[in-house]
mmCIF file of C-alpha atoms in Angstrom:
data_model
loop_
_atom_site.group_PDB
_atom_site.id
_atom_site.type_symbol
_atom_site.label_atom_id
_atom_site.label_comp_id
_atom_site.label_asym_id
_atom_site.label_seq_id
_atom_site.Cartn_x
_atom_site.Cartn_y
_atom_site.Cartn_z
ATOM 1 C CA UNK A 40 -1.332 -1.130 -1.142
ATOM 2 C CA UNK A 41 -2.945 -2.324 -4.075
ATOM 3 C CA UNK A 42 -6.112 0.157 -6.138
ATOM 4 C CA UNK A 43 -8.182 -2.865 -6.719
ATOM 5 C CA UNK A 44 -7.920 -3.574 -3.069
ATOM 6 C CA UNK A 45 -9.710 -0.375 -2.016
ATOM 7 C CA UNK A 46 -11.789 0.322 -5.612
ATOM 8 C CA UNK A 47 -15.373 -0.003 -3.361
ATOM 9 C CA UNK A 48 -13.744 0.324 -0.018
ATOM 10 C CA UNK A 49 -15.549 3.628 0.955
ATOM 11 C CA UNK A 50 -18.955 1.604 -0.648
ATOM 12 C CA UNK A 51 -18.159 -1.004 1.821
ATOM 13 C CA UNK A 52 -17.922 0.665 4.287
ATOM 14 C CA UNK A 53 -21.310 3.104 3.800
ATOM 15 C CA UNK A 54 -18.805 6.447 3.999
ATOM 16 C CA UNK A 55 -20.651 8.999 1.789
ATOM 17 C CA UNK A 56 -20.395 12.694 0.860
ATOM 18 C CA UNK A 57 -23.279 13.231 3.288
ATOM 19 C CA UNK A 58 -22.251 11.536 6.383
ATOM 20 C CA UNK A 59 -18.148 12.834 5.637
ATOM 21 C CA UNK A 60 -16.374 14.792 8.339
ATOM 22 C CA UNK A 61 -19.269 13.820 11.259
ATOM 23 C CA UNK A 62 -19.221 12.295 14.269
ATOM 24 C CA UNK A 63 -22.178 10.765 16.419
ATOM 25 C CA UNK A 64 -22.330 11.142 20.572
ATOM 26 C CA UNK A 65 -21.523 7.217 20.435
ATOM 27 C CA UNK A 66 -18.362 8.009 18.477
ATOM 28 C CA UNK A 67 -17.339 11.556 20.768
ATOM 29 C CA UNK A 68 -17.706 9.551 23.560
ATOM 30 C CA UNK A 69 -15.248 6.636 22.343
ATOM 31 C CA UNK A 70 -12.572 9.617 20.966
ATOM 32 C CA UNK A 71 -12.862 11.309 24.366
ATOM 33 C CA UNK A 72 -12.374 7.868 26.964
ATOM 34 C CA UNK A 73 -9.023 6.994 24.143
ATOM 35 C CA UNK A 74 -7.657 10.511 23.835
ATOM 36 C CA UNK A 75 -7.880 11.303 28.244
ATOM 37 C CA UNK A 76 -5.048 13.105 29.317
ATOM 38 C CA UNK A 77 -4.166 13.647 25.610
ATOM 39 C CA UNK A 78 -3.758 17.644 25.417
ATOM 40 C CA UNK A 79 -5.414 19.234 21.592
ATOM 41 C CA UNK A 80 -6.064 22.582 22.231
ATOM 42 C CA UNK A 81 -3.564 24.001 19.741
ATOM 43 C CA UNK A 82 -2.363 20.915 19.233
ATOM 44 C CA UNK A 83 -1.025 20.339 15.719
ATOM 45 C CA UNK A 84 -2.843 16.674 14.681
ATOM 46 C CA UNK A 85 -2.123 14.210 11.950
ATOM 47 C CA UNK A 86 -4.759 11.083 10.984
ATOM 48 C CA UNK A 87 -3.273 8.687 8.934
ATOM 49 C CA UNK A 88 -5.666 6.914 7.319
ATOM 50 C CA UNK A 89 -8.721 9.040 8.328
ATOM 51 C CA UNK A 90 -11.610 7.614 5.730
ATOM 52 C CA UNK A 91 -14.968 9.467 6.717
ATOM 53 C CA UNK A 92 -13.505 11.932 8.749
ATOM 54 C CA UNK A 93 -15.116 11.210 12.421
ATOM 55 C CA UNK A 94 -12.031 11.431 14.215
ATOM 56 C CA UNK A 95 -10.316 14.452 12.206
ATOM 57 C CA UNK A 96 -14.288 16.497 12.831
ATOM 58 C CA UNK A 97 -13.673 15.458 16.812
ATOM 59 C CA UNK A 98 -10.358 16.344 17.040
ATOM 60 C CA UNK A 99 -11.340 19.956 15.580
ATOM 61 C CA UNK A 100 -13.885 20.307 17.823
ATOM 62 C CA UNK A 101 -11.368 19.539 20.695
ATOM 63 C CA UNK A 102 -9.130 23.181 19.617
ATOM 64 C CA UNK A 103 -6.748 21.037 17.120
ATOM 65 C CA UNK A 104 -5.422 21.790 13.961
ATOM 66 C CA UNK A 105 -6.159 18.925 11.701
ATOM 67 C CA UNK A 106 -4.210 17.463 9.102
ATOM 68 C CA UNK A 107 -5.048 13.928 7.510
ATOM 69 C CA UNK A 108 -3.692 11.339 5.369
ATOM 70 C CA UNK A 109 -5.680 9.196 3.025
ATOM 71 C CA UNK A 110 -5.292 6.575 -0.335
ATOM 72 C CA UNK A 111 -9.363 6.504 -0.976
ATOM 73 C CA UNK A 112 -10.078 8.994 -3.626
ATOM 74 C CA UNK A 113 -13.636 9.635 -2.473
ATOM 75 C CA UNK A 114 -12.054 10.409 1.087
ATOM 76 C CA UNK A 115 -9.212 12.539 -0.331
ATOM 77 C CA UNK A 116 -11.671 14.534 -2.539
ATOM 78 C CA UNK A 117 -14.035 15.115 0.017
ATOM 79 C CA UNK A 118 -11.411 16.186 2.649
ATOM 80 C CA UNK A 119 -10.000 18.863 -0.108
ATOM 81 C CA UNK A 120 -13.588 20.359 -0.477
ATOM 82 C CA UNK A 121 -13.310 21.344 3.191
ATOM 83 C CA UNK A 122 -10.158 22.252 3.278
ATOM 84 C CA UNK A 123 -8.124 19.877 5.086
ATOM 85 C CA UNK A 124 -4.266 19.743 4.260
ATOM 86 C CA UNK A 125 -2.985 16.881 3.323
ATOM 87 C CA UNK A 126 0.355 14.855 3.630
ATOM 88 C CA UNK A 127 1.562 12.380 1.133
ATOM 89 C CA UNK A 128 0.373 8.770 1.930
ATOM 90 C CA UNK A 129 3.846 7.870 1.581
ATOM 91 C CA UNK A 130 5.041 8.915 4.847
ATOM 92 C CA UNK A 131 8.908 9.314 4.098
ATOM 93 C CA UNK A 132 7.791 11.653 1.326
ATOM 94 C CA UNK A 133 7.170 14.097 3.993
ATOM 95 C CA UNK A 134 9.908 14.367 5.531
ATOM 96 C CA UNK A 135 11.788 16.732 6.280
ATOM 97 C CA UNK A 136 9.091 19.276 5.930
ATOM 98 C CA UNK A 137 7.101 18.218 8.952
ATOM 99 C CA UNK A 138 9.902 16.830 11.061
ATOM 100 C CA UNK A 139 9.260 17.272 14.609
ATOM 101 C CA UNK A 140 6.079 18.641 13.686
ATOM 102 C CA UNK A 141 3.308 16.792 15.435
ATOM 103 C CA UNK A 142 2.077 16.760 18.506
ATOM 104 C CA UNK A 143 -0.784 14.026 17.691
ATOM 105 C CA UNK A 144 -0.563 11.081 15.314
ATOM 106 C CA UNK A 145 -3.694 8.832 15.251
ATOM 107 C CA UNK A 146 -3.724 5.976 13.205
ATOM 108 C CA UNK A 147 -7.284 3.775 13.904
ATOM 109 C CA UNK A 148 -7.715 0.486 12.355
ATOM 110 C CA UNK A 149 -5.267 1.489 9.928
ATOM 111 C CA UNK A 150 -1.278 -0.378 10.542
ATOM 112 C CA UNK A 151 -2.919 -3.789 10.328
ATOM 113 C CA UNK A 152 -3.170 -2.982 6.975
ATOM 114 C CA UNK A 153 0.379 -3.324 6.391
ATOM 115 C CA UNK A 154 3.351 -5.773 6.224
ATOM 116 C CA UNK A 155 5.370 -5.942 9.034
ATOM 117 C CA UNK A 156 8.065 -4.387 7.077
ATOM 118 C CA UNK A 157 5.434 -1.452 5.794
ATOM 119 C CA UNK A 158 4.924 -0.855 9.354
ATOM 120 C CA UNK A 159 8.379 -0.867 10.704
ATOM 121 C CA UNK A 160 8.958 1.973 8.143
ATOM 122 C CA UNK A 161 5.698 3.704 8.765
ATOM 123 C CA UNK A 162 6.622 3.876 12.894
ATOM 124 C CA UNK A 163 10.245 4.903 12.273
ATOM 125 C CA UNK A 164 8.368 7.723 9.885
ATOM 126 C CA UNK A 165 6.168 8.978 12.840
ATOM 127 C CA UNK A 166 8.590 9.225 15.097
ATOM 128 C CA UNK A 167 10.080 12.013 13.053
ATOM 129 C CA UNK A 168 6.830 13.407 12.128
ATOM 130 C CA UNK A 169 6.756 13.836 15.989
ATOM 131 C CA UNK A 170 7.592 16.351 18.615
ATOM 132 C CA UNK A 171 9.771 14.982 21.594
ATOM 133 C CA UNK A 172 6.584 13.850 23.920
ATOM 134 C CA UNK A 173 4.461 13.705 21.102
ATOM 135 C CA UNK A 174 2.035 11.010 20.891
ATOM 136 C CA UNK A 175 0.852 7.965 18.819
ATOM 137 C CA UNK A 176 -2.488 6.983 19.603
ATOM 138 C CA UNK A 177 -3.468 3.431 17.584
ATOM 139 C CA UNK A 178 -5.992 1.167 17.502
ATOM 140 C CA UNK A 179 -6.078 -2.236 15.284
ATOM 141 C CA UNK A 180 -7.670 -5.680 16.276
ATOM 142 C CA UNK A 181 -6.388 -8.073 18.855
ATOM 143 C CA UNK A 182 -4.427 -10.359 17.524
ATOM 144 C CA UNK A 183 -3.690 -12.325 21.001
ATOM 145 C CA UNK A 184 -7.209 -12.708 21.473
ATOM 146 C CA UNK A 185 -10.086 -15.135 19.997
ATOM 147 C CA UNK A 186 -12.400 -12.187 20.113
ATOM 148 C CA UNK A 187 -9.907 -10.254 18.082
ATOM 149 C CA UNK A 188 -10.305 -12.664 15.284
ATOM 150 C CA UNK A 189 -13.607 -11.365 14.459
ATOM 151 C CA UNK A 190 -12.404 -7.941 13.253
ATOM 152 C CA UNK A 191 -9.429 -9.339 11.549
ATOM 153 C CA UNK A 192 -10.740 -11.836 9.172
ATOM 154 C CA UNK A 193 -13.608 -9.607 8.496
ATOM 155 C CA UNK A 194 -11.643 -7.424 6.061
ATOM 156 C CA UNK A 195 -9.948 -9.037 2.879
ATOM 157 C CA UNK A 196 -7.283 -5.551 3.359
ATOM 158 C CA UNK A 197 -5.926 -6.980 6.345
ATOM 159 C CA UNK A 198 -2.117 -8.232 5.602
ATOM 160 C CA UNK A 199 -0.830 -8.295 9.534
ATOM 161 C CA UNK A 200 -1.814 -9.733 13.074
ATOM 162 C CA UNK A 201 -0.674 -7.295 15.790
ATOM 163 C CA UNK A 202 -0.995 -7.246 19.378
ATOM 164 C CA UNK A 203 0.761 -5.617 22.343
ATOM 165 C CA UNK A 204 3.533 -7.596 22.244
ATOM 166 C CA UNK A 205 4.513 -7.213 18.485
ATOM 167 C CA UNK A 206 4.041 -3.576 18.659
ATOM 168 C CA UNK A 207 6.554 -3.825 21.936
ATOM 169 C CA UNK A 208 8.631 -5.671 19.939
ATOM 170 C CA UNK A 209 8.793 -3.512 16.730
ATOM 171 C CA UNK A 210 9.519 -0.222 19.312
ATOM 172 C CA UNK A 211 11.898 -1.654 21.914
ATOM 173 C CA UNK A 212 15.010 0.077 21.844
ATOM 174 C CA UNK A 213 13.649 2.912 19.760
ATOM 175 C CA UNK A 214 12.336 6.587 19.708
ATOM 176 C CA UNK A 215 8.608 5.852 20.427
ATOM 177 C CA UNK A 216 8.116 4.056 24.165
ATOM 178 C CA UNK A 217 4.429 2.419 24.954
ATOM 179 C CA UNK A 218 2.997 4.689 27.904
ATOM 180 C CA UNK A 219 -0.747 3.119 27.429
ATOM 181 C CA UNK A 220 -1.757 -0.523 26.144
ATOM 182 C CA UNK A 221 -5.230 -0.712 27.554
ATOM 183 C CA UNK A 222 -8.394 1.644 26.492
ATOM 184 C CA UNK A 223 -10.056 3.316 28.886
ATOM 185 C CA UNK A 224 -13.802 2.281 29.182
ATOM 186 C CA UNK A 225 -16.319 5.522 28.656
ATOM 187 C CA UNK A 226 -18.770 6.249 30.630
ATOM 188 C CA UNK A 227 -21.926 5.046 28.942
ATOM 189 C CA UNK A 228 -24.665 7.089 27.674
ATOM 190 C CA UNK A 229 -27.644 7.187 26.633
ATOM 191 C CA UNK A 230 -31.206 6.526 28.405
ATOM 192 C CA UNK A 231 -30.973 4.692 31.801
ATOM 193 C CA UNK A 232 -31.939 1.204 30.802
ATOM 194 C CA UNK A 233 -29.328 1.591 28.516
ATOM 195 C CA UNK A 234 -26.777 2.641 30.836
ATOM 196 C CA UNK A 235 -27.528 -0.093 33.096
ATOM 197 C CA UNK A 236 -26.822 -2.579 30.224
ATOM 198 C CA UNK A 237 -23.651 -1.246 29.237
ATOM 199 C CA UNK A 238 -22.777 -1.374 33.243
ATOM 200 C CA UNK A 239 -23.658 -4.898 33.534
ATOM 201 C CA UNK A 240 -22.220 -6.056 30.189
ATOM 202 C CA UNK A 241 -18.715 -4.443 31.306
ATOM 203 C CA UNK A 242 -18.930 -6.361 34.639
ATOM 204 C CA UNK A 243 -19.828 -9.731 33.039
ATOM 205 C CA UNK A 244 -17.036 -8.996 30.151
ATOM 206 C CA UNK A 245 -14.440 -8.134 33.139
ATOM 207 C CA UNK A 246 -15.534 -11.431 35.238
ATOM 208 C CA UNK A 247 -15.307 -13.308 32.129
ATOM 209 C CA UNK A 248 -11.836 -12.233 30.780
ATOM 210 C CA UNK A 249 -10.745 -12.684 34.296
ATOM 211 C CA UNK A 250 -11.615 -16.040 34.528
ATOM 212 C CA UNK A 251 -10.245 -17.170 31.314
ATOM 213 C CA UNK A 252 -6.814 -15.351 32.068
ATOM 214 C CA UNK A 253 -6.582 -17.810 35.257
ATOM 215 C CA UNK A 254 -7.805 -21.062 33.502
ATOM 216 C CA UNK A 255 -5.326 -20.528 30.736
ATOM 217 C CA UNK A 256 -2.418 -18.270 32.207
ATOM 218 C CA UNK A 257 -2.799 -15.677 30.259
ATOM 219 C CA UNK A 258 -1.058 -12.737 30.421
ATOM 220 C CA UNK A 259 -2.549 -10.582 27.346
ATOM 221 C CA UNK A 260 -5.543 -8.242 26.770
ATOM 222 C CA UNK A 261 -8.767 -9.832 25.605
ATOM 223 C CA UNK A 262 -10.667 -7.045 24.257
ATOM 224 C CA UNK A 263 -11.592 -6.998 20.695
ATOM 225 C CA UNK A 264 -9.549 -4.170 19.636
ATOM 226 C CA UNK A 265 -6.003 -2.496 21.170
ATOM 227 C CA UNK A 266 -5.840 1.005 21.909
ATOM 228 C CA UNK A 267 -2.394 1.821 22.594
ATOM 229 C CA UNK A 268 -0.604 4.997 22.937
ATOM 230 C CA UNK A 269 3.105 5.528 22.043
ATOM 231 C CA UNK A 270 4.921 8.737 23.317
ATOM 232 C CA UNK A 271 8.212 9.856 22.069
ATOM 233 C CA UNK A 272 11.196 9.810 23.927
ATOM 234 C CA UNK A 273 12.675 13.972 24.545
#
């Protein structure tokens, strides 16, 4: 990746000292409906790519131990102050030292940030990084679907269009097997009027996606973003 690339990236973004290493109730309740089923007590987890922190604070909270990787020097600064360890954003550098070490990888909007041949190396990484049964929990825009497009174009960083069916096709045959491709929806929260719009909004986006697989024989999430999760094989 290239410095000038990222020089105001945390800017961009509004990620500042203050705001580092917190998560809001929208965000815990996001984290919670991805990682179901996902056991972090005690569980030894790895962000690569974390930027402000949310997800390493609400993994914490959860009973894991934390570790992060980062290439944003505000991030990596801010991550040392609270003690954080940190692997080498080169992920082959940290090997063998935390083979089979892992039992959580996240990586969230992160691997469409790298070539195809970046990311076949980064994937062949964390599945040594991870324990057999260990999982790889990722999230990166749609690229199968015109709603996708939105959150890919909107970032100059972007190099690669992924989907389901690349990420199939760049684990077939290996160490890491897809056990989830589809998010699961949280419950919504807030105040009741609220609630009721996030419950009717789900049922008109479910009607709607519905309809458009039929019209156009689709066979491919529609959703915005992909939340997959990867286990390795024992």
């Amino acid at each position: 990746m290239r410095a000038l690339d990222y020089a105001n990236y945390g800017h961009w973004k509004s990620w500042d000292h203050d705001s580092f290493f917190r998560f809001s109730e929208y965000e815990a309740n996001w984290f919670a409906a991805d990682f179901d089923g996902v056991p972090l007590v005690d569980a030894k987890f790895l962000e690569i790519g974390f930027g402000n922190g949310a997800l390493l604070s609400w993994a914490k909270s959860r009973g894991a131990s934390i570790f992060g990787i980062e290439i944003l020097d505000a991030s990596l600064e801010r991550a040392t102050a609270r003690n954080i360890p940190l692997l080498s954003s080169n992920l082959g550098d940290n090997l063998p030292q935390f083979r089979e070490f892992f039992d959580v990888i996240a990586a969230y909007d992160v691997f469409e940030h790298l070539s195809i041949s970046e990311l076949t190396t980064a994937l062949d990484a964390v599945a040594t990084m991870l324990k057999p049964g260990g999982e790889l929990i990722l999230r990166f825009p749609n690229g199968q679907s015109p709603f996708g497009r939105f959150l890919q174009h909107a970032d100059h960083t972007h190099r690669s269009t992924l989907s389901v069916a690349i990420l199939y096709q760049l684990t077939v045959g290996g160490p890491l097997t897809i056990s989830s491709k589809r998010p699961k929806k949280p419950a919504p929260i807030g105040p009741p009027w609220r609630r009721l719009g996030a419950r009717l909004k789900s049922v008109l986006r479910l009607v709607t996606e519905w309809y458009l697989k039929k019209i156009f024989d689709l066979n491919c999430e529609l959703g915005t973003n992909v939340v997959m999760r990867l286990t390795k094989r024992p």
